[in-house]
CSV table of C-alpha atoms in Angstrom, one decimal:
chain,number,residue,atom,x,y,z
A,1,MET,CA,-14.0,-16.9,30.8
A,2,ALA,CA,-13.1,-17.3,27.1
A,3,ALA,CA,-9.4,-17.2,28.1
A,4,ILE,CA,-10.0,-20.1,30.5
A,5,VAL,CA,-11.6,-22.1,27.7
A,6,ARG,CA,-8.6,-21.6,25.4
A,7,LEU,CA,-6.1,-22.4,28.2
A,8,SER,CA,-7.8,-25.7,28.9
A,9,ALA,CA,-7.6,-26.5,25.2
A,10,VAL,CA,-3.8,-25.8,25.3
A,11,CYS,CA,-3.3,-28.0,28.3
A,12,ARG,CA,-5.1,-30.9,26.6
A,13,ARG,CA,-3.4,-30.6,23.2
A,14,GLY,CA,-0.1,-28.8,23.5
A,15,VAL,CA,0.9,-25.5,22.0
A,16,LYS,CA,1.2,-26.2,18.3
A,17,PRO,CA,-2.5,-26.9,17.5
A,18,LEU,CA,-3.4,-23.7,19.3
A,19,PHE,CA,-2.6,-21.8,16.1
A,20,TYR,CA,-5.3,-23.7,14.3
A,21,GLN,CA,-8.0,-22.8,16.9
A,22,THR,CA,-10.4,-20.3,15.4
A,23,THR,CA,-11.2,-19.0,18.9
A,24,LEU,CA,-7.9,-17.1,18.6
A,25,LEU,CA,-9.3,-15.2,15.6
A,26,ALA,CA,-12.4,-14.0,17.4
A,27,ARG,CA,-12.7,-10.8,19.4
A,28,PRO,CA,-13.4,-11.5,23.0
A,29,LEU,CA,-17.1,-12.2,23.5
A,30,VAL,CA,-19.3,-11.8,26.5
A,31,ILE,CA,-20.4,-15.4,26.8
A,32,PRO,CA,-23.8,-16.0,28.4
A,33,HIS,CA,-23.3,-18.4,31.3
A,34,LYS,CA,-25.1,-21.3,29.8
A,35,HIS,CA,-22.7,-21.6,26.9
A,36,GLN,CA,-19.6,-22.0,29.1
A,37,GLU,CA,-20.0,-25.7,29.3
A,38,GLN,CA,-20.0,-26.1,25.6
A,39,PRO,CA,-16.7,-24.7,24.1
A,40,TYR,CA,-17.2,-26.4,20.8
A,41,MET,CA,-20.4,-24.6,20.3
A,42,LEU,CA,-18.5,-21.3,20.7
A,43,THR,CA,-16.1,-22.3,17.9
A,44,ALA,CA,-18.9,-23.2,15.6
A,45,ARG,CA,-20.8,-20.0,16.3
A,46,ILE,CA,-17.8,-17.9,15.4
A,47,HIS,CA,-17.5,-19.9,12.2
A,48,ALA,CA,-21.1,-19.1,11.3
A,49,SER,CA,-20.8,-15.4,11.8
A,50,GLN,CA,-17.6,-15.3,9.8
A,51,ALA,CA,-19.5,-17.0,6.9
A,52,LEU,CA,-22.1,-14.3,7.1
A,53,TYR,CA,-19.5,-11.5,6.9
A,54,ALA,CA,-17.8,-13.2,3.9
A,55,ALA,CA,-21.0,-13.3,1.9
A,56,SER,CA,-21.6,-9.6,2.0
A,57,GLY,CA,-18.6,-8.0,0.1
A,58,SER,CA,-16.9,-8.1,-3.3
A,59,LYS,CA,-13.3,-8.9,-4.0
A,60,ALA,CA,-12.6,-5.7,-5.9
A,61,ALA,CA,-10.5,-4.0,-3.2
A,62,SER,CA,-8.5,-7.2,-2.6
A,63,LEU,CA,-7.8,-7.7,-6.3
A,64,HIS,CA,-6.8,-4.1,-6.7
A,65,TRP,CA,-4.3,-4.5,-3.9
A,66,THR,CA,-2.8,-7.5,-5.6
A,67,ALA,CA,-2.7,-5.8,-8.9
A,68,GLU,CA,-0.8,-2.8,-7.4
A,69,ARG,CA,1.9,-5.1,-6.0
A,70,MET,CA,2.2,-7.0,-9.3
A,71,LEU,CA,2.6,-3.8,-11.2
A,72,SER,CA,5.3,-2.6,-8.7
A,73,ILE,CA,7.2,-5.8,-9.3
A,74,LEU,CA,6.8,-5.4,-13.0
A,75,LEU,CA,8.1,-1.9,-12.8
A,76,LEU,CA,11.1,-3.0,-10.8
A,77,ALA,CA,12.0,-5.6,-13.5
A,78,MET,CA,11.7,-3.0,-16.2
A,79,GLY,CA,14.5,-0.9,-14.8
A,80,PRO,CA,17.4,-3.2,-15.7
A,81,VAL,CA,15.7,-4.1,-19.0
A,82,ALA,CA,15.5,-0.4,-20.0
A,83,TYR,CA,19.2,0.0,-19.1
A,84,PHE,CA,20.6,-3.0,-20.9
A,85,ASN,CA,18.0,-3.2,-23.8
A,86,PRO,CA,16.6,0.2,-24.6
A,87,SER,CA,14.0,0.0,-27.4
A,88,PRO,CA,10.6,1.5,-28.4
A,89,VAL,CA,8.9,-1.5,-26.8
A,90,ILE,CA,10.4,-0.8,-23.4
A,91,ASP,CA,9.7,2.9,-23.9
A,92,TYR,CA,6.0,2.4,-24.3
A,93,SER,CA,5.9,-0.3,-21.5
A,94,LEU,CA,7.6,2.1,-19.2
A,95,ALA,CA,5.2,4.9,-20.1
A,96,ALA,CA,2.3,2.6,-19.3
A,97,ALA,CA,3.7,1.1,-16.1
A,98,LEU,CA,5.0,4.4,-14.7
A,99,THR,CA,1.7,6.2,-15.4
A,100,LEU,CA,-0.5,3.4,-13.9
A,101,HIS,CA,1.8,3.0,-10.8
A,102,GLY,CA,1.6,6.8,-10.3
A,103,HIS,CA,-2.2,6.8,-10.9
A,104,TRP,CA,-2.8,4.1,-8.3
A,105,GLY,CA,-0.4,5.6,-5.9
A,106,ILE,CA,-2.0,9.1,-6.0
A,107,GLY,CA,-5.3,7.3,-5.8
A,108,GLN,CA,-4.3,5.9,-2.4
A,109,VAL,CA,-3.2,9.4,-1.3
A,110,VAL,CA,-6.7,10.7,-2.3
A,111,THR,CA,-8.4,7.9,-0.5
A,112,ASP,CA,-6.4,8.8,2.7
A,113,TYR,CA,-6.9,12.5,2.8
A,114,VAL,CA,-10.0,13.4,0.8
A,115,HIS,CA,-13.4,12.9,2.5
A,116,GLY,CA,-17.0,13.4,1.5
A,117,ASP,CA,-18.6,11.8,-1.5
A,118,ALA,CA,-18.6,14.8,-3.8
A,119,LYS,CA,-14.9,15.7,-3.0
A,120,ILE,CA,-13.8,12.2,-3.5
A,121,LYS,CA,-15.5,12.0,-6.9
A,122,MET,CA,-13.9,15.4,-8.0
A,123,ALA,CA,-10.5,14.4,-6.8
A,124,ASN,CA,-10.6,11.0,-8.6
A,125,ALA,CA,-11.9,12.7,-11.8
A,126,GLY,CA,-9.1,15.2,-11.7
A,127,LEU,CA,-6.6,12.4,-11.1
A,128,PHE,CA,-7.9,10.4,-14.0
A,129,LEU,CA,-7.6,13.5,-16.2
A,130,LEU,CA,-4.0,14.0,-15.1
A,131,SER,CA,-3.0,10.4,-15.6
A,132,THR,CA,-4.6,10.4,-19.1
A,133,VAL,CA,-2.7,13.5,-20.1
A,134,THR,CA,0.5,12.1,-18.6
A,135,PHE,CA,0.2,8.9,-20.6
A,136,ALA,CA,-0.7,10.8,-23.7
A,137,GLY,CA,2.3,13.0,-23.3
A,138,LEU,CA,4.7,10.2,-22.6
A,139,CYS,CA,3.5,8.3,-25.7
A,140,TYR,CA,3.7,11.5,-27.8
A,141,PHE,CA,7.3,11.9,-26.5
A,142,ASN,CA,8.1,8.3,-27.4
A,143,TYR,CA,6.6,8.7,-30.9
A,144,ASN,CA,7.7,12.2,-31.9
A,145,ASP,CA,10.8,12.6,-29.9
A,146,VAL,CA,13.8,10.6,-28.7
A,147,GLY,CA,11.9,8.3,-26.3
A,148,ILE,CA,12.2,7.7,-22.5
A,149,CYS,CA,15.3,5.5,-22.5
A,150,LYS,CA,17.3,7.7,-24.9
A,151,ALA,CA,16.2,10.8,-23.0
A,152,ILE,CA,17.6,9.5,-19.7
A,153,GLY,CA,20.7,8.5,-21.5
A,154,LEU,CA,21.2,11.9,-23.1
A,155,LEU,CA,20.5,13.6,-19.8
A,156,TRP,CA,23.4,11.7,-18.2
A,157,SER,CA,25.8,12.0,-21.0
A,158,LYS,CA,26.2,15.8,-20.3
B,1,MET,CA,-10.7,-28.6,16.4
B,2,ALA,CA,-12.8,-28.6,19.5
B,3,LEU,CA,-15.4,-30.9,18.0
B,4,GLU,CA,-13.1,-34.0,17.8
B,5,GLY,CA,-12.2,-35.4,21.2
B,6,ASP,CA,-14.5,-34.0,23.8
B,7,ARG,CA,-17.8,-35.8,23.6
B,8,SER,CA,-18.7,-35.5,27.3
B,9,GLY,CA,-21.8,-37.6,26.8
B,10,VAL,CA,-23.4,-35.1,24.4
B,11,SER,CA,-23.9,-36.5,20.9
B,12,VAL,CA,-23.5,-33.5,18.6
B,13,THR,CA,-21.9,-34.5,15.3
B,14,ARG,CA,-22.4,-31.2,13.6
B,15,PRO,CA,-23.3,-27.7,14.9
B,16,GLN,CA,-26.9,-26.8,14.2
B,17,TYR,CA,-26.4,-23.6,12.2
B,18,SER,CA,-30.0,-22.5,12.2
B,19,VAL,CA,-29.8,-22.2,16.0
B,20,LEU,CA,-26.5,-20.4,15.8
B,21,TYR,CA,-27.6,-17.7,13.5
B,22,ARG,CA,-29.7,-16.4,16.3
B,23,HIS,CA,-26.5,-15.4,18.1
B,24,ALA,CA,-24.6,-14.0,15.1
B,25,ALA,CA,-25.0,-10.2,14.5
B,26,PRO,CA,-23.2,-9.1,11.3
B,27,MET,CA,-22.6,-5.4,10.6
B,28,GLY,CA,-25.1,-3.9,8.2
B,29,THR,CA,-22.7,-1.3,6.8
B,30,THR,CA,-19.4,-1.4,4.9
B,31,ALA,CA,-16.2,0.1,6.2
B,32,LYS,CA,-16.5,2.8,3.6
B,33,GLU,CA,-20.0,3.7,4.8
B,34,GLU,CA,-18.8,3.8,8.4
B,35,MET,CA,-15.9,6.1,7.5
B,36,ASN,CA,-18.2,8.4,5.5
B,37,LYS,CA,-20.6,8.6,8.4
B,38,PHE,CA,-17.8,9.5,10.7
B,39,TRP,CA,-16.5,12.3,8.5
B,40,SER,CA,-19.8,13.8,7.6
B,41,LYS,CA,-21.0,13.9,11.2
B,42,ASN,CA,-17.8,15.5,12.5
B,43,ALA,CA,-17.7,18.0,9.6
B,44,ARG,CA,-21.3,18.9,10.2
B,45,LEU,CA,-20.7,19.6,13.9
B,46,ASN,CA,-17.6,21.6,12.9
B,47,ARG,CA,-15.5,19.7,15.3
B,48,PRO,CA,-11.7,20.5,15.3
B,49,MET,CA,-9.4,17.6,14.6
B,50,SER,CA,-7.4,16.2,17.5
B,51,PRO,CA,-3.7,17.1,17.1
B,52,HIS,CA,-1.7,14.1,15.8
B,53,LEU,CA,1.3,15.0,13.7
B,54,THR,CA,2.0,18.0,15.9
B,55,ILE,CA,2.2,16.1,19.1
B,56,TYR,CA,3.2,12.5,18.4
B,57,LYS,CA,6.9,11.8,18.8
B,58,TRP,CA,8.5,11.4,15.3
B,59,SER,CA,10.2,8.1,14.7
B,60,VAL,CA,12.4,6.7,11.9
B,61,PRO,CA,9.7,4.4,10.5
B,62,MET,CA,7.2,7.3,10.6
B,63,MET,CA,9.6,9.6,8.7
B,64,MET,CA,10.5,6.9,6.2
B,65,SER,CA,6.9,6.3,5.5
B,66,VAL,CA,6.2,10.0,4.9
B,67,THR,CA,9.3,10.3,2.7
B,68,HIS,CA,8.1,7.3,0.7
B,69,ARG,CA,4.8,9.0,0.1
B,70,GLY,CA,6.5,12.4,-0.5
B,71,THR,CA,9.0,11.0,-3.1
B,72,GLY,CA,6.2,9.1,-4.7
B,73,VAL,CA,4.0,12.2,-5.1
B,74,GLY,CA,7.0,14.3,-6.2
B,75,LEU,CA,8.1,11.8,-8.8
B,76,SER,CA,4.6,11.4,-10.1
B,77,GLY,CA,4.3,15.1,-10.4
B,78,ALA,CA,7.6,15.4,-12.2
B,79,ILE,CA,6.6,12.7,-14.7
B,80,SER,CA,3.3,14.5,-15.3
B,81,ALA,CA,5.1,17.8,-15.7
B,82,PHE,CA,7.5,16.3,-18.2
B,83,ALA,CA,4.6,14.7,-20.2
B,84,LEU,CA,2.7,18.0,-20.2
B,85,ALA,CA,5.8,19.9,-21.3
B,86,ALA,CA,6.3,17.4,-24.1
B,87,LEU,CA,2.8,18.0,-25.4
B,88,VAL,CA,2.9,21.8,-25.0
B,89,LEU,CA,6.4,23.1,-25.6
B,90,PRO,CA,7.4,23.7,-29.3
B,91,GLY,CA,11.0,22.4,-29.5
B,92,ASN,CA,12.2,18.8,-29.1
B,93,TYR,CA,14.1,17.2,-26.3
B,94,PRO,CA,17.7,17.6,-27.6
B,95,TYR,CA,16.9,21.3,-28.3
B,96,TYR,CA,16.0,21.9,-24.6
B,97,LEU,CA,19.0,19.8,-23.5
B,98,ASP,CA,21.3,22.0,-25.5
B,99,LEU,CA,19.6,25.1,-24.1
B,100,ILE,CA,20.5,23.9,-20.5
B,101,HIS,CA,24.0,23.1,-21.7
B,102,SER,CA,24.4,26.6,-23.0
B,103,LEU,CA,23.7,28.1,-19.6
B,104,SER,CA,27.1,26.8,-18.5
B,105,ILE,CA,26.0,25.7,-15.1
B,106,GLY,CA,29.0,24.6,-12.9
B,107,PRO,CA,29.6,20.8,-12.4
B,108,PHE,CA,28.6,21.1,-8.7
B,109,LEU,CA,25.2,22.4,-9.5
B,110,ILE,CA,24.7,19.9,-12.3
B,111,GLY,CA,25.7,17.1,-9.8
B,112,LEU,CA,23.3,18.6,-7.3
B,113,ALA,CA,20.5,18.6,-9.9
B,114,LYS,CA,21.2,15.0,-10.8
B,115,PHE,CA,21.2,14.1,-7.1
B,116,GLY,CA,17.8,15.8,-6.8
B,117,ILE,CA,16.6,13.3,-9.4
B,118,THR,CA,18.5,10.2,-8.3
B,119,PHE,CA,17.7,10.4,-4.6
B,120,PRO,CA,13.9,10.3,-4.8
B,121,VAL,CA,14.1,7.5,-7.4
B,122,SER,CA,16.6,5.5,-5.3
B,123,TYR,CA,14.8,6.0,-2.0
B,124,HIS,CA,11.3,5.2,-3.4
B,125,THR,CA,12.6,2.1,-5.2
B,126,TYR,CA,14.5,0.7,-2.2
B,127,ASN,CA,11.7,1.5,0.2
B,128,GLY,CA,9.3,0.1,-2.3
B,129,ILE,CA,11.1,-3.2,-2.1
B,130,ARG,CA,10.9,-3.0,1.7
B,131,HIS,CA,7.1,-2.5,1.3
B,132,LEU,CA,6.9,-5.5,-0.9
B,133,TRP,CA,8.8,-7.5,1.7
B,134,TRP,CA,6.2,-6.4,4.3
B,135,ASP,CA,3.4,-7.4,1.8
B,136,ILE,CA,4.6,-11.0,1.8
B,137,GLY,CA,4.4,-10.9,5.6
B,138,LYS,CA,8.1,-10.6,6.5
B,139,GLY,CA,10.1,-8.2,8.6
B,140,PHE,CA,7.4,-6.8,10.9
B,141,LYS,CA,9.4,-7.2,14.2
B,142,ILE,CA,10.4,-3.8,15.4
B,143,PRO,CA,14.2,-4.4,15.2
B,144,GLU,CA,13.7,-5.7,11.7
B,145,VAL,CA,11.7,-2.6,10.7
B,146,TYR,CA,14.6,-0.4,11.9
B,147,ARG,CA,17.3,-2.6,10.3
B,148,THR,CA,15.7,-2.7,6.9
B,149,GLY,CA,14.9,1.0,7.3
B,150,TYR,CA,18.5,2.0,7.9
B,151,THR,CA,19.6,-0.3,5.0
B,152,VAL,CA,17.2,1.5,2.7
B,153,ILE,CA,18.5,4.9,3.8
B,154,GLY,CA,22.1,3.8,3.4
B,155,LEU,CA,21.6,2.2,0.0
B,156,SER,CA,19.6,5.2,-1.2
B,157,ILE,CA,22.4,7.7,-0.3
B,158,ILE,CA,25.1,5.5,-1.8
B,159,THR,CA,23.2,4.8,-5.0
B,160,SER,CA,22.1,8.3,-5.6
B,161,ILE,CA,25.6,9.8,-5.0
B,162,ALA,CA,27.1,7.2,-7.3
B,163,LEU,CA,24.6,7.8,-10.0
B,164,ALA,CA,24.8,11.5,-9.7
B,165,ALA,CA,28.6,11.4,-10.0
B,166,ILE,CA,28.6,9.5,-13.3
């Protein structure tokens, strides 16, 4: 019956406005018979329940997702910079960006495959330790040794 | 929106939300809680997991996704191993590089080793760009998925061979 409501809306208004109808965003509902004469009430009701959903969460996961993509783009940009302008600045930036990108990446792998509250906590703690040691090691290498850019250069000059 | 044109003799200018809440039934748990419940119940009942990887027909997009994850984990592990080595091993980088030189490994094996580094980096980078393309909402049609996929594979092979040959 919901399909019939939508179809009549298309026939009245044409195809384009169909995309802006929120009924398309709703899962099919079993509509009690008395509501079928009032299609606009259906739209408003779906609006109301979406508002209730939206109030209950935090934006942390969404922000994390965005941060991951921003970091990926930053890391992509660092490649050419490291090649054309090697320097200690890019060495340390690369150390930070690579470690964080790897940390977040393995974090997603842990989220996918590790289940159970205790195991998740353990896995993430282990990962945090690994990433900390990795960053420390890379910084140590940048400070006390040739640095990341030079190291790659030397490796290729064999 | 449906509220504009169709009055049908009923004068409703705004929906009465207090009435509508009666019909809305939001979920009381988060997705995370639901997932945990699923896993703990099935683990407690010792249920075996349904076969998935062993029975589903492998496809190019599937393999590319696995490879993206595999190269990511591999590269991350290699970086961590390098960092750990830097902290633990006594000599400095040029010392160990000279050590490898002195082993007089043939050029083919050196090239192979370089390819072993350049291919994961190239593939993960190019496929990463493909992922970012998806993240802005583009390229989801199946022919596009395959086209971009083959492009990534081709570019990765060419780039990694070219870099390994330098």
